[in-house]
CSV table of N, CA, C and O in Angstrom, one decimal:
chain,number,residue,atom,x,y,z
A,1,MET,N,69.6,1.9,28.4
A,1,MET,CA,68.3,1.8,28.9
A,1,MET,C,67.8,3.2,29.1
A,1,MET,O,68.5,4.1,29.5
A,2,ILE,N,66.5,3.4,28.9
A,2,ILE,CA,65.9,4.7,29.2
A,2,ILE,C,64.7,4.5,30.1
A,2,ILE,O,63.9,3.6,29.9
A,3,ALA,N,64.7,5.3,31.2
A,3,ALA,CA,63.6,5.3,32.1
A,3,ALA,C,63.0,6.7,32.3
A,3,ALA,O,63.7,7.6,32.9
A,4,ASN,N,61.9,7.0,31.7
A,4,ASN,CA,61.2,8.3,31.8
A,4,ASN,C,60.0,8.2,32.6
A,4,ASN,O,58.9,7.9,32.0
A,5,ILE,N,60.1,8.4,33.9
A,5,ILE,CA,59.0,8.2,34.8
A,5,ILE,C,59.2,9.1,36.0
A,5,ILE,O,60.3,9.6,36.1
A,6,ASN,N,58.3,9.1,36.9
A,6,ASN,CA,58.5,10.1,38.1
A,6,ASN,C,59.6,9.6,39.1
A,6,ASN,O,59.9,8.4,39.1
A,7,GLN,N,60.0,10.5,39.9
A,7,GLN,CA,61.0,10.2,40.9
A,7,GLN,C,60.7,9.0,41.8
A,7,GLN,O,61.6,8.1,42.0
A,8,ASN,N,59.5,8.9,42.3
A,8,ASN,CA,59.2,7.8,43.2
A,8,ASN,C,59.3,6.4,42.6
A,8,ASN,O,59.9,5.5,43.2
A,9,ILE,N,58.9,6.3,41.4
A,9,ILE,CA,59.0,5.0,40.7
A,9,ILE,C,60.5,4.7,40.3
A,9,ILE,O,60.9,3.6,40.5
A,10,LEU,N,61.2,5.7,39.9
A,10,LEU,CA,62.6,5.5,39.6
A,10,LEU,C,63.3,5.0,40.9
A,10,LEU,O,64.1,4.1,40.8
A,11,LEU,N,63.1,5.6,42.0
A,11,LEU,CA,63.7,5.2,43.3
A,11,LEU,C,63.3,3.8,43.6
A,11,LEU,O,64.2,3.0,44.1
A,12,GLU,N,62.1,3.5,43.5
A,12,GLU,CA,61.5,2.2,43.9
A,12,GLU,C,62.0,1.1,43.0
A,12,GLU,O,62.3,0.0,43.4
A,13,ASP,N,62.2,1.4,41.7
A,13,ASP,CA,62.5,0.3,40.7
A,13,ASP,C,64.0,0.3,40.3
A,13,ASP,O,64.4,-0.6,39.5
A,14,MET,N,64.8,1.2,40.8
A,14,MET,CA,66.2,1.3,40.4
A,14,MET,C,66.9,0.0,40.5
A,14,MET,O,67.7,-0.4,39.6
A,15,LYS,N,66.7,-0.8,41.6
A,15,LYS,CA,67.4,-2.0,41.7
A,15,LYS,C,67.1,-3.0,40.6
A,15,LYS,O,67.9,-3.8,40.2
A,16,HIS,N,65.9,-2.9,40.1
A,16,HIS,CA,65.4,-3.8,39.0
A,16,HIS,C,66.1,-3.4,37.7
A,16,HIS,O,66.5,-4.3,36.9
A,17,TYR,N,66.3,-2.1,37.5
A,17,TYR,CA,67.0,-1.6,36.3
A,17,TYR,C,68.4,-2.1,36.3
A,17,TYR,O,68.9,-2.6,35.3
A,18,VAL,N,69.1,-2.0,37.5
A,18,VAL,CA,70.5,-2.4,37.6
A,18,VAL,C,70.6,-3.9,37.4
A,18,VAL,O,71.6,-4.3,36.7
A,19,ALA,N,69.7,-4.6,37.8
A,19,ALA,CA,69.7,-6.1,37.7
A,19,ALA,C,69.7,-6.5,36.2
A,19,ALA,O,70.2,-7.6,35.8
A,20,CYS,N,69.1,-5.7,35.3
A,20,CYS,CA,69.0,-5.9,33.9
A,20,CYS,C,70.2,-5.4,33.1
A,20,CYS,O,70.3,-5.7,31.9
A,21,MET,N,71.2,-4.8,33.8
A,21,MET,CA,72.3,-4.1,33.1
A,21,MET,C,73.5,-5.0,33.3
A,21,MET,O,73.6,-5.8,34.2
A,22,LYS,N,74.5,-4.8,32.4
A,22,LYS,CA,75.8,-5.4,32.5
A,22,LYS,C,76.8,-4.3,32.5
A,22,LYS,O,76.5,-3.2,32.2
A,23,GLU,N,78.1,-4.7,32.9
A,23,GLU,CA,79.1,-3.7,33.0
A,23,GLU,C,79.3,-2.9,31.7
A,23,GLU,O,79.3,-3.5,30.7
A,24,GLY,N,79.3,-1.6,31.9
A,24,GLY,CA,79.5,-0.7,30.7
A,24,GLY,C,78.1,-0.2,30.2
A,24,GLY,O,78.1,0.7,29.3
A,25,SER,N,77.0,-0.8,30.7
A,25,SER,CA,75.7,-0.3,30.3
A,25,SER,C,75.4,1.1,30.7
A,25,SER,O,76.0,1.6,31.8
A,26,GLU,N,74.6,1.8,30.0
A,26,GLU,CA,74.2,3.2,30.3
A,26,GLU,C,72.7,3.2,30.6
A,26,GLU,O,71.9,2.5,29.9
A,27,ILE,N,72.3,4.0,31.5
A,27,ILE,CA,70.9,4.3,31.7
A,27,ILE,C,70.7,5.8,31.8
A,27,ILE,O,71.4,6.5,32.4
A,28,TYR,N,69.6,6.2,31.2
A,28,TYR,CA,69.2,7.6,31.2
A,28,TYR,C,67.9,7.7,31.9
A,28,TYR,O,66.9,7.0,31.6
A,29,MET,N,67.8,8.5,33.0
A,29,MET,CA,66.6,8.6,33.8
A,29,MET,C,66.1,10.0,33.6
A,29,MET,O,66.9,11.0,33.7
A,30,SER,N,64.8,10.2,33.4
A,30,SER,CA,64.2,11.5,33.2
A,30,SER,C,62.8,11.4,33.7
A,30,SER,O,62.3,10.4,34.2
A,31,GLY,N,62.1,12.6,33.7
A,31,GLY,CA,60.7,12.7,34.2
A,31,GLY,C,60.6,13.2,35.6
A,31,GLY,O,59.7,13.0,36.3
A,32,PHE,N,61.7,14.0,36.0
A,32,PHE,CA,61.7,14.5,37.3
A,32,PHE,C,62.3,15.9,37.3
A,32,PHE,O,62.9,16.3,36.3
A,33,TYR,N,62.1,16.6,38.4
A,33,TYR,CA,62.7,18.0,38.5
A,33,TYR,C,64.1,18.0,38.9
A,33,TYR,O,64.6,17.1,39.6
A,34,THR,N,64.8,19.1,38.6
A,34,THR,CA,66.2,19.3,39.0
A,34,THR,C,66.3,19.2,40.5
A,34,THR,O,67.4,18.7,41.0
A,35,ASP,N,65.3,19.6,41.3
A,35,ASP,CA,65.3,19.5,42.8
A,35,ASP,C,65.5,18.0,43.2
A,35,ASP,O,65.9,17.8,44.4
A,36,ASP,N,65.1,17.1,42.4
A,36,ASP,CA,65.1,15.7,42.8
A,36,ASP,C,66.4,15.0,42.4
A,36,ASP,O,66.6,13.8,42.7
A,37,MET,N,67.3,15.7,41.8
A,37,MET,CA,68.5,15.0,41.2
A,37,MET,C,69.4,14.4,42.3
A,37,MET,O,69.9,13.3,42.2
A,38,GLU,N,69.6,15.1,43.4
A,38,GLU,CA,70.5,14.6,44.5
A,38,GLU,C,70.0,13.3,45.1
A,38,GLU,O,70.8,12.3,45.3
A,39,ILE,N,68.7,13.2,45.4
A,39,ILE,CA,68.2,11.9,46.0
A,39,ILE,C,68.3,10.8,45.0
A,39,ILE,O,68.7,9.6,45.3
A,40,LEU,N,68.1,11.0,43.7
A,40,LEU,CA,68.3,10.0,42.7
A,40,LEU,C,69.7,9.6,42.5
A,40,LEU,O,70.1,8.5,42.3
A,41,ARG,N,70.6,10.6,42.5
A,41,ARG,CA,72.1,10.3,42.4
A,41,ARG,C,72.5,9.4,43.6
A,41,ARG,O,73.2,8.5,43.4
A,42,LYS,N,72.1,9.7,44.8
A,42,LYS,CA,72.4,8.9,46.0
A,42,LYS,C,72.0,7.5,45.8
A,42,LYS,O,72.7,6.5,46.1
A,43,GLU,N,70.7,7.3,45.4
A,43,GLU,CA,70.2,5.9,45.3
A,43,GLU,C,70.9,5.2,44.1
A,43,GLU,O,71.2,4.0,44.2
A,44,ALA,N,71.2,5.9,43.0
A,44,ALA,CA,71.9,5.3,41.9
A,44,ALA,C,73.3,4.8,42.4
A,44,ALA,O,73.7,3.7,42.1
A,45,THR,N,74.0,5.7,43.1
A,45,THR,CA,75.3,5.3,43.6
A,45,THR,C,75.2,4.1,44.5
A,45,THR,O,76.1,3.2,44.5
A,46,ARG,N,74.2,4.1,45.4
A,46,ARG,CA,74.1,3.0,46.3
A,46,ARG,C,73.8,1.7,45.6
A,46,ARG,O,74.2,0.6,46.1
A,47,ASN,N,73.3,1.8,44.4
A,47,ASN,CA,73.0,0.6,43.5
A,47,ASN,C,74.2,0.3,42.6
A,47,ASN,O,74.0,-0.5,41.7
A,48,GLY,N,75.3,1.0,42.7
A,48,GLY,CA,76.5,0.7,41.9
A,48,GLY,C,76.6,1.5,40.6
A,48,GLY,O,77.5,1.2,39.8
A,49,LEU,N,75.7,2.4,40.4
A,49,LEU,CA,75.8,3.2,39.2
A,49,LEU,C,76.7,4.4,39.4
A,49,LEU,O,76.8,5.0,40.5
A,50,ILE,N,77.3,4.8,38.3
A,50,ILE,CA,78.3,5.9,38.3
A,50,ILE,C,77.7,7.1,37.6
A,50,ILE,O,77.3,6.9,36.4
A,51,PRO,N,77.5,8.3,38.2
A,51,PRO,CA,77.0,9.4,37.5
A,51,PRO,C,77.9,9.8,36.3
A,51,PRO,O,79.1,9.8,36.4
A,52,ALA,N,77.2,10.1,35.1
A,52,ALA,CA,78.0,10.4,33.9
A,52,ALA,C,77.5,11.6,33.2
A,52,ALA,O,77.8,11.7,32.0
A,53,GLY,N,76.7,12.4,33.8
A,53,GLY,CA,76.2,13.6,33.2
A,53,GLY,C,74.7,13.9,33.4
A,53,GLY,O,74.0,13.0,33.9
A,54,PHE,N,74.3,15.1,33.1
A,54,PHE,CA,72.9,15.5,33.2
A,54,PHE,C,72.7,16.6,32.3
A,54,PHE,O,73.6,17.3,31.8
A,55,ARG,N,71.4,16.8,32.0
A,55,ARG,CA,70.9,18.0,31.3
A,55,ARG,C,69.6,18.5,32.0
A,55,ARG,O,68.9,17.7,32.6
A,56,GLU,N,69.3,19.7,31.8
A,56,GLU,CA,68.1,20.3,32.4
A,56,GLU,C,67.5,21.3,31.5
A,56,GLU,O,68.2,22.0,30.7
A,57,LYS,N,66.2,21.4,31.5
A,57,LYS,CA,65.5,22.4,30.8
A,57,LYS,C,64.2,22.7,31.5
A,57,LYS,O,63.4,21.8,31.8
A,58,ASN,N,64.0,24.0,31.8
A,58,ASN,CA,62.8,24.4,32.5
A,58,ASN,C,62.5,23.6,33.8
A,58,ASN,O,61.4,23.2,34.1
A,59,ARG,N,63.5,23.4,34.6
A,59,ARG,CA,63.5,22.6,35.8
A,59,ARG,C,63.3,21.1,35.7
A,59,ARG,O,63.3,20.4,36.6
A,60,TRP,N,63.2,20.6,34.4
A,60,TRP,CA,63.1,19.2,34.2
A,60,TRP,C,64.5,18.7,34.0
A,60,TRP,O,65.4,19.4,33.4
A,61,ALA,N,64.8,17.4,34.4
A,61,ALA,CA,66.1,16.9,34.3
A,61,ALA,C,66.2,15.6,33.6
A,61,ALA,O,65.2,14.8,33.7
A,62,VAL,N,67.3,15.2,33.0
A,62,VAL,CA,67.7,13.9,32.6
A,62,VAL,C,69.1,13.6,33.1
A,62,VAL,O,69.9,14.5,33.1
A,63,MET,N,69.3,12.5,33.7
A,63,MET,CA,70.6,12.1,34.3
A,63,MET,C,71.1,10.8,33.6
A,63,MET,O,70.3,9.9,33.4
A,64,LYS,N,72.3,10.7,33.3
A,64,LYS,CA,73.0,9.6,32.7
A,64,LYS,C,73.8,8.9,33.8
A,64,LYS,O,74.6,9.5,34.5
A,65,PHE,N,73.7,7.6,33.8
A,65,PHE,CA,74.5,6.8,34.7
A,65,PHE,C,75.1,5.6,34.0
A,65,PHE,O,74.5,5.1,33.0
A,66,VAL,N,76.3,5.1,34.4
A,66,VAL,CA,76.9,4.0,33.8
A,66,VAL,C,77.2,2.9,34.9
A,66,VAL,O,77.5,3.3,36.0
A,67,LEU,N,77.0,1.7,34.5
A,67,LEU,CA,77.3,0.6,35.5
A,67,LEU,C,78.7,0.1,35.3
A,67,LEU,O,79.2,0.0,34.2
C-alpha cells in the first residue's frame, strides 16, 4: 500500500489503512517532512505496524512499515 498525503491525514486515517492490510503487508507513507517522522512512527506502532526503514531528500521523507 502507498499513502502519499500530508501528516494530519496519515495520522487520522492510519487505522483505516491497517484495517485493509493482512499480516506481512507493507505500507509506504510519504508526503511529510522529516520533522514529522517521530509522531507518525508512534501512531503506526500504536496501530500494530513495525517500522522497516525510511528515506529522506530535502527534508521530505518516506517511511516503510510492515504489519
